[in-house]
Structures are given as C-alpha cells and as structure tokens.
Tab-separated table of C-alpha atoms and ligand atoms in Angstrom:
chain	number	residue	atom	x	y	z
A	1410	MET	CA	0.000	0.000	0.000
A	1411	GLY	CA	1.364	3.445	-0.900
A	1412	TYR	CA	2.460	5.826	1.761
A	1413	MET	CA	0.178	8.822	2.113
A	1414	PRO	CA	1.983	11.807	3.637
A	1415	VAL	CA	-0.105	13.530	6.288
A	1416	SER	CA	0.448	17.208	6.941
A	1417	PHE	CA	-0.472	18.618	10.305
A	1418	PRO	CA	-1.329	22.290	10.600
A	1419	ARG	CA	1.609	24.227	11.996
A	1420	ALA	CA	0.876	25.505	15.501
A	1421	LEU	CA	0.949	29.289	15.520
A	1422	PRO	CA	3.076	30.926	18.216
A	1423	GLY	CA	1.155	31.530	21.427
A	1424	THR	CA	-1.972	29.630	20.433
A	1425	GLY	CA	-1.359	26.747	22.847
A	1426	PRO	CA	-2.445	26.681	26.479
A	1427	GLU	CA	0.397	28.968	27.666
A	1428	PRO	CA	-0.555	32.376	29.159
A	1429	VAL	CA	-0.682	35.326	26.779
A	1430	ALA	CA	-0.510	39.100	27.104
A	1431	ARG	CA	-4.038	40.604	27.127
A	1432	ILE	CA	-4.685	44.263	26.510
A	1433	LEU	CA	-7.805	46.385	26.023
A	1434	TYR	CA	-7.692	50.036	25.044
A	1435	ALA	CA	-10.181	52.697	24.001
A	1436	SER	CA	-9.251	55.458	21.552
A	1437	GLN	CA	-11.062	58.292	19.831
A	1438	SER	CA	-11.860	57.669	16.186
A	1439	ARG	CA	-10.926	60.154	13.481
A	1440	ILE	CA	-12.881	58.293	10.806
A	1441	ASN	CA	-15.193	60.517	8.826
A	1442	GLY	CA	-17.507	58.833	6.374
A	1443	PRO	CA	-18.379	55.146	6.036
A	1444	VAL	CA	-17.018	53.315	9.064
A	1445	TYR	CA	-17.585	49.785	7.793
A	1446	ALA	CA	-15.294	50.258	4.781
A	1447	GLN	CA	-12.476	51.509	7.056
A	1448	MET	CA	-13.004	48.627	9.452
A	1449	GLU	CA	-12.705	46.208	6.536
A	1450	ARG	CA	-9.391	47.839	5.562
A	1451	ILE	CA	-8.101	47.550	9.126
A	1452	ARG	CA	-9.242	43.931	9.208
A	1453	ALA	CA	-7.320	43.096	6.014
A	1454	CYS	CA	-4.075	44.450	7.550
A	1455	ALA	CA	-4.692	42.908	10.943
A	1456	VAL	CA	-5.442	39.406	9.673
A	1457	ARG	CA	-2.265	39.558	7.548
A	1458	HIS	CA	-0.006	40.812	10.340
A	1459	ASN	CA	-1.552	39.365	13.492
A	1460	GLU	CA	-2.294	35.778	12.561
A	1461	PRO	CA	1.290	34.659	11.868
A	1462	LEU	CA	2.318	36.141	15.229
A	1463	GLY	CA	-0.495	34.408	17.126
A	1464	VAL	CA	-2.201	37.699	18.031
A	1465	TYR	CA	-6.007	37.545	18.228
A	1466	THR	CA	-8.128	40.659	18.438
A	1467	ALA	CA	-11.625	42.143	18.631
A	1468	LEU	CA	-12.315	45.692	17.452
A	1469	ALA	CA	-15.461	47.752	18.012
A	1470	HIS	CA	-16.429	51.159	16.654
A	1471	GLN	CA	-19.193	53.122	18.345
A	1472	SER	CA	-20.094	56.653	19.395
A	1473	GLY	CA	-16.918	58.000	17.798
A	1474	TRP	CA	-14.658	55.610	19.718
A	1475	PHE	CA	-12.654	52.486	18.981
A	1476	LEU	CA	-12.374	49.696	21.501
A	1477	GLN	CA	-9.793	47.005	20.876
A	1478	TRP	CA	-8.997	43.785	22.753
A	1479	LYS	CA	-5.744	42.052	21.823
A	1480	GLU	CA	-4.216	38.818	23.043
A	1481	GLY	CA	-1.014	37.026	22.111
A	1482	PRO	CA	2.665	36.558	22.887
A	1483	ALA	CA	3.844	39.670	24.778
A	1484	ASP	CA	6.496	40.745	22.240
A	1485	ALA	CA	4.108	40.390	19.323
A	1486	VAL	CA	1.335	42.353	21.083
A	1487	ARG	CA	3.838	45.119	21.934
A	1488	GLN	CA	5.140	45.240	18.362
A	1489	ILE	CA	1.635	45.501	16.856
A	1490	MET	CA	0.473	48.034	19.435
A	1491	GLU	CA	3.437	50.288	18.611
A	1492	ARG	CA	2.367	50.363	14.957
A	1493	VAL	CA	-1.352	50.755	15.672
A	1494	LEU	CA	-0.797	53.679	18.047
A	1495	GLN	CA	0.858	55.622	15.169
A	1496	ASP	CA	-2.243	55.231	13.005
A	1497	PRO	CA	-3.812	58.634	12.187
A	1498	ARG	CA	-7.322	57.096	12.140
A	1499	HIS	CA	-7.462	57.342	15.929
A	1500	HIS	CA	-5.840	59.148	18.847
A	1501	GLY	CA	-5.758	59.419	22.628
A	1502	ALA	CA	-5.589	55.669	23.376
A	1503	ARG	CA	-6.290	54.795	27.032
A	1504	ILE	CA	-5.531	51.361	28.506
A	1505	MET	CA	-8.629	49.727	29.980
A	1506	HIS	CA	-7.132	46.341	30.903
A	1507	ARG	CA	-3.677	44.788	30.878
A	1508	SER	CA	-2.817	41.331	32.183
A	1509	THR	CA	-1.197	38.003	31.457
A	1510	GLY	CA	-3.456	34.968	31.524
A	1511	PRO	CA	-5.273	32.329	29.512
A	1512	ARG	CA	-6.295	33.190	25.981
A	1513	LEU	CA	-9.963	34.216	25.997
A	1514	LEU	CA	-10.475	35.243	22.374
A	1515	PRO	CA	-10.706	32.052	20.304
A	1516	ASP	CA	-10.304	33.616	16.854
A	1517	VAL	CA	-7.919	35.912	15.036
A	1518	TRP	CA	-10.454	38.654	14.313
A	1519	SER	CA	-13.916	39.859	15.322
A	1520	MET	CA	-15.302	43.311	14.729
A	1521	SER	CA	-18.482	45.139	15.588
A	1522	ILE	CA	-20.191	48.384	14.781
A	1523	VAL	CA	-22.733	49.434	17.405
A	1524	GLN	CA	-25.587	51.810	16.572
A	1525	CYS	CA	-27.137	53.291	19.703
A	1526	ASN	CA	-28.289	56.631	21.142
A	1527	ASP	CA	-24.993	57.032	22.936
A	1528	SER	CA	-22.850	60.161	22.604
A	1529	ALA	CA	-19.054	60.290	22.507
A	1530	ALA	CA	-19.202	62.047	25.899
A	1531	GLU	CA	-21.205	59.159	27.393
A	1532	PHE	CA	-18.704	56.653	26.063
A	1533	GLU	CA	-15.881	58.762	27.498
A	1534	ALA	CA	-17.601	58.814	30.904
A	1535	ARG	CA	-17.475	55.002	30.915
A	1536	VAL	CA	-13.793	55.095	29.932
A	1537	ASP	CA	-13.225	57.380	32.964
A	1538	GLN	CA	-15.127	54.933	35.168
A	1539	VAL	CA	-13.006	51.965	34.070
A	1540	ASP	CA	-9.891	54.110	34.549
A	1541	ALA	CA	-10.962	55.044	38.070
A	1542	VAL	CA	-11.175	51.350	38.992
A	1543	ARG	CA	-7.667	50.781	37.605
A	1544	LEU	CA	-6.362	53.696	39.674
A	1545	GLN	CA	-7.516	51.814	42.770
A	1546	GLY	CA	-5.321	48.867	41.751
A	1547	LEU	CA	-8.213	46.757	40.438
A	1548	GLN	CA	-9.407	46.160	36.921
A	1549	TYR	CA	-12.374	44.644	35.148
A	1550	ALA	CA	-11.688	41.275	33.521
A	1551	PRO	CA	-11.350	41.711	29.715
A	1552	ALA	CA	-14.892	40.522	28.891
A	1553	ALA	CA	-16.402	42.635	31.679
A	1554	ALA	CA	-14.485	45.759	30.589
A	1555	TRP	CA	-15.621	45.147	26.999
A	1556	ARG	CA	-19.280	44.894	28.035
A	1557	MET	CA	-19.088	47.818	30.408
A	1558	LEU	CA	-17.695	50.076	27.670
A	1559	SER	CA	-19.498	48.744	24.621
A	1560	THR	CA	-22.876	47.536	25.906
A	1561	PRO	CA	-23.552	49.033	29.354
A	1562	LEU	CA	-26.769	48.184	31.168
A	1563	ARG	CA	-28.506	51.548	31.382
A	1564	HIS	CA	-32.052	50.629	32.237
A	1565	PRO	CA	-33.143	52.644	35.336
A	1566	CYS	CA	-34.082	49.372	37.103
A	1567	ALA	CA	-30.432	48.277	36.976
A	1568	ASP	CA	-29.729	50.670	39.867
A	1569	ARG	CA	-32.094	48.644	42.067
A	1570	GLN	CA	-29.935	45.538	41.700
A	1571	ASP	CA	-27.627	44.540	44.551
A	1572	THR	CA	-24.775	44.768	42.048
A	1573	PRO	CA	-25.807	47.238	39.297
A	1574	GLY	CA	-22.876	46.340	37.034
A	1575	VAL	CA	-23.639	42.613	37.002
A	1576	PHE	CA	-25.601	41.823	33.887
A	1577	ARG	CA	-28.646	39.603	33.765
A	1578	ARG	CA	-29.027	38.524	30.200
A	1579	VAL	CA	-30.452	35.942	27.896
A	1580	MET	CA	-29.454	35.247	24.312
A	1581	VAL	CA	-32.108	34.071	21.855
A	1582	CYS	CA	-31.137	32.449	18.587
A	1583	SER	CA	-33.683	31.236	16.043
A	1584	ALA	CA	-33.135	28.174	13.869
A	1585	GLY	CA	-34.893	29.736	10.883
A	1586	GLY	CA	-36.466	33.089	10.131
A	1587	GLU	CA	-36.186	36.110	12.360
A	1588	ALA	CA	-38.219	35.124	15.438
A	1589	SER	CA	-35.488	36.189	17.894
A	1590	PHE	CA	-35.165	39.650	16.308
A	1591	ALA	CA	-38.949	40.039	16.265
A	1592	LEU	CA	-39.014	39.142	19.981
A	1593	VAL	CA	-36.486	41.879	20.849
A	1594	GLN	CA	-38.375	44.404	18.731
A	1595	HIS	CA	-41.688	43.423	20.338
A	1596	LEU	CA	-40.385	43.600	23.916
A	1597	ALA	CA	-38.662	46.939	23.268
A	1598	TRP	CA	-41.880	48.368	21.846
A	1599	GLN	CA	-43.932	47.040	24.771
A	1600	HIS	CA	-41.575	48.585	27.320
A	1601	ARG	CA	-40.789	51.743	25.307
A	1602	GLN	CA	-37.111	50.846	25.244
A	1603	GLU	CA	-34.377	51.432	22.685
A	1604	VAL	CA	-33.277	48.587	20.390
A	1605	VAL	CA	-29.482	48.628	20.094
A	1606	ARG	CA	-28.366	47.289	16.705
A	1607	ARG	CA	-24.957	45.803	16.114
A	1608	ARG	CA	-23.206	44.414	13.058
A	1609	PHE	CA	-20.464	41.872	13.578
A	1610	ALA	CA	-17.945	40.271	11.282
A	1611	GLY	CA	-15.253	37.630	11.579
A	1612	PRO	CA	-11.920	37.305	9.745
A	1613	GLN	CA	-13.658	36.861	6.380
A	1614	GLN	CA	-16.711	38.477	4.823
A	1615	LEU	CA	-19.220	37.158	7.357
A	1616	ASP	CA	-21.484	40.051	8.349
A	1617	VAL	CA	-24.126	39.278	10.976
A	1618	GLY	CA	-26.563	41.257	13.056
A	1619	SER	CA	-27.362	41.149	16.748
A	1620	ASN	CA	-29.917	43.436	18.428
A	1621	TYR	CA	-30.727	43.845	22.073
A	1622	THR	CA	-33.018	45.654	24.462
A	1623	ASP	CA	-33.146	46.056	28.245
A	1624	LEU	CA	-36.309	45.402	30.277
A	1625	PRO	CA	-37.401	45.641	33.895
A	1626	ASP	CA	-37.204	42.266	35.629
A	1627	GLY	CA	-38.034	41.640	39.280
A	1628	GLN	CA	-35.527	43.548	41.374
A	1629	GLY	CA	-33.484	44.731	38.410
A	1630	ALA	CA	-33.176	44.757	34.646
A	1631	VAL	CA	-32.640	42.023	32.102
A	1632	ARG	CA	-31.097	42.241	28.656
A	1633	VAL	CA	-32.592	40.218	25.805
A	1634	ILE	CA	-30.192	39.673	22.921
A	1635	ALA	CA	-31.161	38.353	19.499
A	1636	MET	CA	-28.185	36.702	17.836
A	1637	ALA	CA	-28.115	35.603	14.193
A	1638	ARG	CA	-27.166	31.937	13.727
A	1639	ASN	CA	-23.927	32.894	11.942
A	1640	GLY	CA	-22.972	35.039	14.890
A	1641	LEU	CA	-22.357	31.931	16.993
A	1642	ALA	CA	-19.162	31.259	15.044
A	1643	LEU	CA	-17.641	34.653	15.897
A	1644	GLY	CA	-14.692	34.759	18.278
A	1645	LEU	CA	-16.208	37.627	20.254
A	1646	THR	CA	-19.539	35.807	20.751
A	1647	ARG	CA	-17.692	32.707	21.919
A	1648	ALA	CA	-15.473	34.741	24.255
A	1649	LEU	CA	-18.539	36.293	25.902
A	1650	LEU	CA	-20.740	33.183	25.953
A	1651	ALA	CA	-19.631	32.103	29.428
A	1652	ASP	CA	-21.350	35.221	30.789
A	1653	TYR	CA	-24.809	34.055	29.753
A	1654	PRO	CA	-26.698	31.949	32.274
A	1655	LEU	CA	-29.308	31.033	29.654
A	1656	VAL	CA	-29.329	30.736	25.858
A	1657	VAL	CA	-32.590	30.009	24.041
A	1658	LEU	CA	-32.696	28.013	20.806
A	1659	TRP	CA	-35.956	28.966	19.135
A	1660	CYS	CA	-36.790	26.064	16.826
A	1661	CYS	CA	-38.447	26.625	13.458
A	1662	GLY	CA	-40.195	23.289	12.855
A	1663	SER	CA	-37.643	21.973	10.340
A	1664	ASP	CA	-35.766	19.232	12.204
A	1665	VAL	CA	-32.689	19.697	10.014
A	1666	HIS	CA	-32.429	23.402	10.844
A	1667	ASP	CA	-33.244	22.882	14.511
A	1668	VAL	CA	-30.554	20.216	14.957
A	1669	ASP	CA	-28.116	22.363	12.946
A	1670	LEU	CA	-28.665	25.198	15.423
A	1671	MET	CA	-27.797	22.885	18.315
A	1672	GLU	CA	-24.628	21.779	16.479
A	1673	ARG	CA	-23.580	25.412	16.085
A	1674	MET	CA	-24.362	26.088	19.727
A	1675	VAL	CA	-22.330	23.095	20.933
A	1676	GLN	CA	-19.352	24.326	18.879
A	1677	ALA	CA	-19.748	27.860	20.201
A	1678	CYS	CA	-19.838	26.635	23.815
A	1679	GLY	CA	-16.711	24.527	23.247
A	1680	ALA	CA	-14.293	27.038	24.740
A	1681	ALA	CA	-16.557	28.399	27.495
A	1682	PRO	CA	-15.308	27.455	30.979
A	1683	THR	CA	-18.854	27.771	32.373
A	1684	PRO	CA	-21.249	27.251	29.465
A	1685	PRO	CA	-24.804	28.579	29.641
A	1686	VAL	CA	-27.891	26.443	30.203
A	1687	LEU	CA	-29.588	25.850	26.841
A	1688	MET	CA	-33.341	25.973	26.416
A	1689	GLY	CA	-35.111	24.722	23.281
A	1690	LEU	CA	-38.394	26.366	22.302
A	1691	GLY	CA	-40.805	24.318	20.235
A	1692	ALA	CA	-38.638	21.443	18.931
A	1693	SER	CA	-40.459	18.402	17.488
A	1694	PRO	CA	-39.979	15.181	19.505
A	1695	THR	CA	-37.495	13.917	16.864
A	1696	ALA	CA	-35.462	17.128	16.794
A	1697	HIS	CA	-35.598	17.325	20.563
A	1698	ARG	CA	-34.094	13.828	20.955
A	1699	ALA	CA	-31.230	14.639	18.562
A	1700	MET	CA	-30.622	18.027	20.206
A	1701	PHE	CA	-30.653	16.484	23.655
A	1702	GLN	CA	-28.059	13.909	22.619
A	1703	LEU	CA	-25.773	16.529	21.068
A	1704	ALA	CA	-25.978	18.638	24.221
A	1705	ARG	CA	-25.432	15.682	26.538
A	1706	ARG	CA	-22.367	14.488	24.608
A	1707	ALA	CA	-20.914	17.996	24.969
A	1708	GLY	CA	-21.705	18.076	28.707
A	1709	LEU	CA	-24.268	20.873	28.313
A	1710	ILE	CA	-27.554	21.251	30.162
A	1711	TYR	CA	-30.481	21.332	27.740
A	1712	LEU	CA	-34.067	21.996	28.782
A	1713	ASP	CA	-36.937	21.740	26.357
A	1714	ALA	CA	-40.038	23.881	26.479
A	1715	ALA	CA	-43.472	23.753	24.911
A	1716	PRO	CA	-44.125	24.995	21.376
A	1717	VAL	CA	-44.867	28.715	21.335
A	1718	GLN	CA	-47.225	30.744	19.199
A	1719	GLY	CA	-45.623	34.153	19.338
A	1720	PRO	CA	-43.340	36.549	21.212
A	1721	ASP	CA	-45.591	36.964	24.296
A	1722	GLU	CA	-45.766	33.226	24.911
A	1723	ALA	CA	-42.056	32.852	24.245
A	1724	TRP	CA	-41.178	35.601	26.702
A	1725	GLU	CA	-43.432	34.098	29.359
A	1726	LEU	CA	-41.501	30.826	29.125
A	1727	ILE	CA	-38.083	32.474	28.945
A	1728	SER	CA	-38.682	34.899	31.820
A	1729	GLY	CA	-40.191	32.069	33.899
A	1730	GLN	CA	-37.019	30.047	33.353
A	1731	LEU	CA	-34.859	33.046	34.268
A	1732	ARG	CA	-36.834	33.573	37.478
A	1733	MET	CA	-36.460	29.924	38.399
A	1734	MET	CA	-32.723	29.988	37.780
A	1735	ARG	CA	-32.328	33.193	39.759
A	1736	SER	CA	-34.097	31.916	42.815
A	1737	ALA	CA	-32.313	28.543	42.559
A	1738	ALA	CA	-28.839	30.016	42.394
A	1739	ASN	CA	-28.106	33.722	42.606
A	1740	SER	CA	-24.502	32.867	41.955
A	1741	LEU	CA	-25.414	32.053	38.367
A	1742	TRP	CA	-25.344	35.777	37.736
A	1743	ARG	CA	-21.636	36.195	37.282
A	1744	GLN	CA	-19.924	37.938	40.176
A	1745	SER	CA	-16.362	37.488	38.941
A	1746	ASP	CA	-16.026	40.700	36.958
A	1747	PHE	CA	-12.938	42.026	38.740
A	1748	SER	CA	-9.372	40.826	38.846
A	1749	ALA	CA	-6.358	42.399	40.562
A	1750	SER	CA	-4.530	44.877	38.332
A	1751	ALA	CA	-1.420	43.369	36.700
B	434	FMN	C1	-8.164	51.131	15.864
B	434	FMN	C2	-7.193	50.453	14.950
B	434	FMN	C3	-6.809	49.126	15.201
B	434	FMN	C4	-5.906	48.469	14.368
B	434	FMN	N1	-5.565	47.173	14.657
B	434	FMN	C5	-4.610	46.569	13.903
B	434	FMN	C6	-4.143	45.277	14.241
B	434	FMN	O1	-4.611	44.626	15.182
B	434	FMN	N2	-3.168	44.733	13.469
B	434	FMN	C7	-2.620	45.390	12.393
B	434	FMN	O2	-1.735	44.862	11.754
B	434	FMN	N3	-3.083	46.608	12.054
B	434	FMN	C8	-4.034	47.210	12.782
B	434	FMN	N4	-4.450	48.479	12.438
B	434	FMN	C9	-3.898	49.081	11.228
B	434	FMN	C10	-2.492	49.593	11.484
B	434	FMN	O3	-2.532	50.787	12.223
B	434	FMN	C11	-1.745	49.833	10.190
B	434	FMN	O4	-2.494	50.673	9.367
B	434	FMN	C12	-1.486	48.542	9.446
B	434	FMN	O5	-0.982	47.567	10.292
B	434	FMN	C13	-0.496	48.802	8.325
B	434	FMN	O6	-0.366	47.626	7.573
B	434	FMN	P1	0.500	47.615	6.232
B	434	FMN	O7	1.895	48.061	6.617
B	434	FMN	O8	0.469	46.196	5.786
B	434	FMN	O9	-0.161	48.571	5.284
B	434	FMN	C14	-5.363	49.146	13.257
B	434	FMN	C15	-5.760	50.461	13.006
B	434	FMN	C16	-6.660	51.111	13.821
B	434	FMN	C17	-7.070	52.527	13.543
C-alpha cells in the first residue's frame, strides 16, 4: 500500500495553552464617512499581520470611539500596538485592561459596529469609570471591561440591583427566520425601550446582526439579545458566551435546521469554561431527541419547552425560566467581573 503523507497544521506561536498578554484600550476615532469600509481595511491588515504572530483581536467602533482587545505573545502584542498607536485614524488611546493569563479570544479577528443613542461624551464617561477602577489597583476582567464600555446596562431598574454592574441577560437564537429579532423588537416596543443594533464580522466576509433591548425584571433589569445563527461562530460571541446563564434556541419546525442550530451552539460553547444552560423552544420530539443527545455528549444542560405561538408566549416561558434559575442560584449571575490589576 502506498504511503500517504499527512500534513499537520503548523501551531501558531502563542496559540497553545500557555498564558498570553491581554490588553484592552479605548481610543477616539478620526474616521469621517463610512465606518464599515475603514473597518474592513483595518481587518485586512490585521489578519495579515496578526495571525502569523499568534495575536487575536476584537475591534469595536461606536459613538466615535474604537475599543480594541488584543491577546497574544507579549512581544508580538507590543510590536503591533506600537504600529497601531501611530495610526492617524485614531488618537488618545487609554488602557482599559492589561494582564497576562489564559487566551480568551478564540479567533484571530472579530469586529463590531454598534448603533445606539450614545454620545461620545457618554462613552468617554465610561472610559473614565473603568480608569478610576484601575487607579484603585483593580481592573475589570477583559470581557467585563468590553461589556461595560461597549454595551452598558442603562435601564433605570439596573440601579435597584444589589450589584448594578452585574448583567442579567439571555441570548435568543432562532433556527430559521427572524423570530429572535422580532421578539427583541416586540419587547422593546412594549416597554418603550431602545433597540441597540450591532453588526459583527469575523476574519472573512461574514457580516451578521445582533440586536438587544433592556427590560425591567423583578428587582433589576434584564437584557434580551437576538443573535443571528452565523454570529455563533464569531470569536467575540464565543469569548462572551460564558457570561450568559441562559441561551434560548428557538426552533423553526424543520428538524434539520433545529438540529443544525444545536450543532452550532455546541461548537460555540466549546471554549466556554462555564457554558450557559440551553433551552429549546418548540422542537419536534425527533429534533428534541437529537438536540438532547448533542448537548449531553458535549456536557451541556439542555431543557426543552413547549411549542410557542408568538413573542408573548415565548417571553413568558423564557422569563419564567430566568426567574427559576435566579431563585435557585443567585450565583449564576456572574460575580467574577474584577481581577487584581497586573
Ligand atoms: C483602531 C485600529 C486598530 C488596528 N488594529 C490593527 C491590528 O490589530 N493589526 C494590524 O496589523 N493593524 C491594525 N491596524 C492598522 C495599522 O494601524 C496599520 O495601518 C497597518 O498595520 C499597516 O499595515 P500595512 O503596513 O500592511 O499597510 C489598526 C488600526 C486602527 C485605527
């Protein structure tokens, strides 16, 4: 029998289990005109330069600011940062987090553009807040700093929570159609709340949407996030997935699509140290069995729920589940947002 050479992918530097340098900074954008086109140009350079050095990054643009999270071997991160800081498309970079630790971003590139009623001054106030914490010798963990700056919980009810900064949130992903986006729109309209719209992209063309709204919920506020199916593959989504206590898979009635959604979800949860509880809405008995087996093999908790007719019924089931989880274990709402400053 002939010998078939097997080629193994070459391990990139710093992509093993060893600790990496992690840095988050915010800077003021000087981009005038179409932001997405500029972000695509930055992405093309970054993928070319960063990947061979094992540097992974997420970049957001919103309210006239950039927010960038970089991870990789310390020398490579330093080298890239030196070049990026010279770039005339931004200025006034301020460090929001710096540490050495496990790699949290699982992919070379994620980017997002956030459209919200948020001024540059409001964004800057949050930068000052994160800075103030660092001045006390503490810092937000990278994912917490990212959320705090990019997607703060601003619903007035959040102030009634024991820990106003700790997010209560649920992600809803539909297997077909736009049911999750319609749910967010419906709840926002019912509660007279803003819908925040975001566009994400990975290292290639992939361009996906994710909208959210904040609602009153018991003693605080809850965020409901609609995520497009393709968004589950994004490094940034996967890096933040551990922060969700509950993710809802809204089935569409086609077993193939419903099981496909569970496969995507299992892959997305792969890197999460504390994966969310998964809840299926309206799967057929056949799809449910296959979904349950996929989840069980991956060590994930999967609950199924009754079929639902529309957004009100869906929200009743989802909020009921959230209430149950909250009273069962308050610790499910992540408390580990701070780490000592490096
Ligand atoms: C906010 C911001 C973030 C950037 N991030 C990166 C990055 O992570 N990696 C990178 O190589 N270039 C990044 N760039 C682009 C660089 O500043 C620079 O334009 C590019 O590396 C030059 O590449 P070239 O010499 O191949 O033309 C960024 C630019 C901006 C404005």
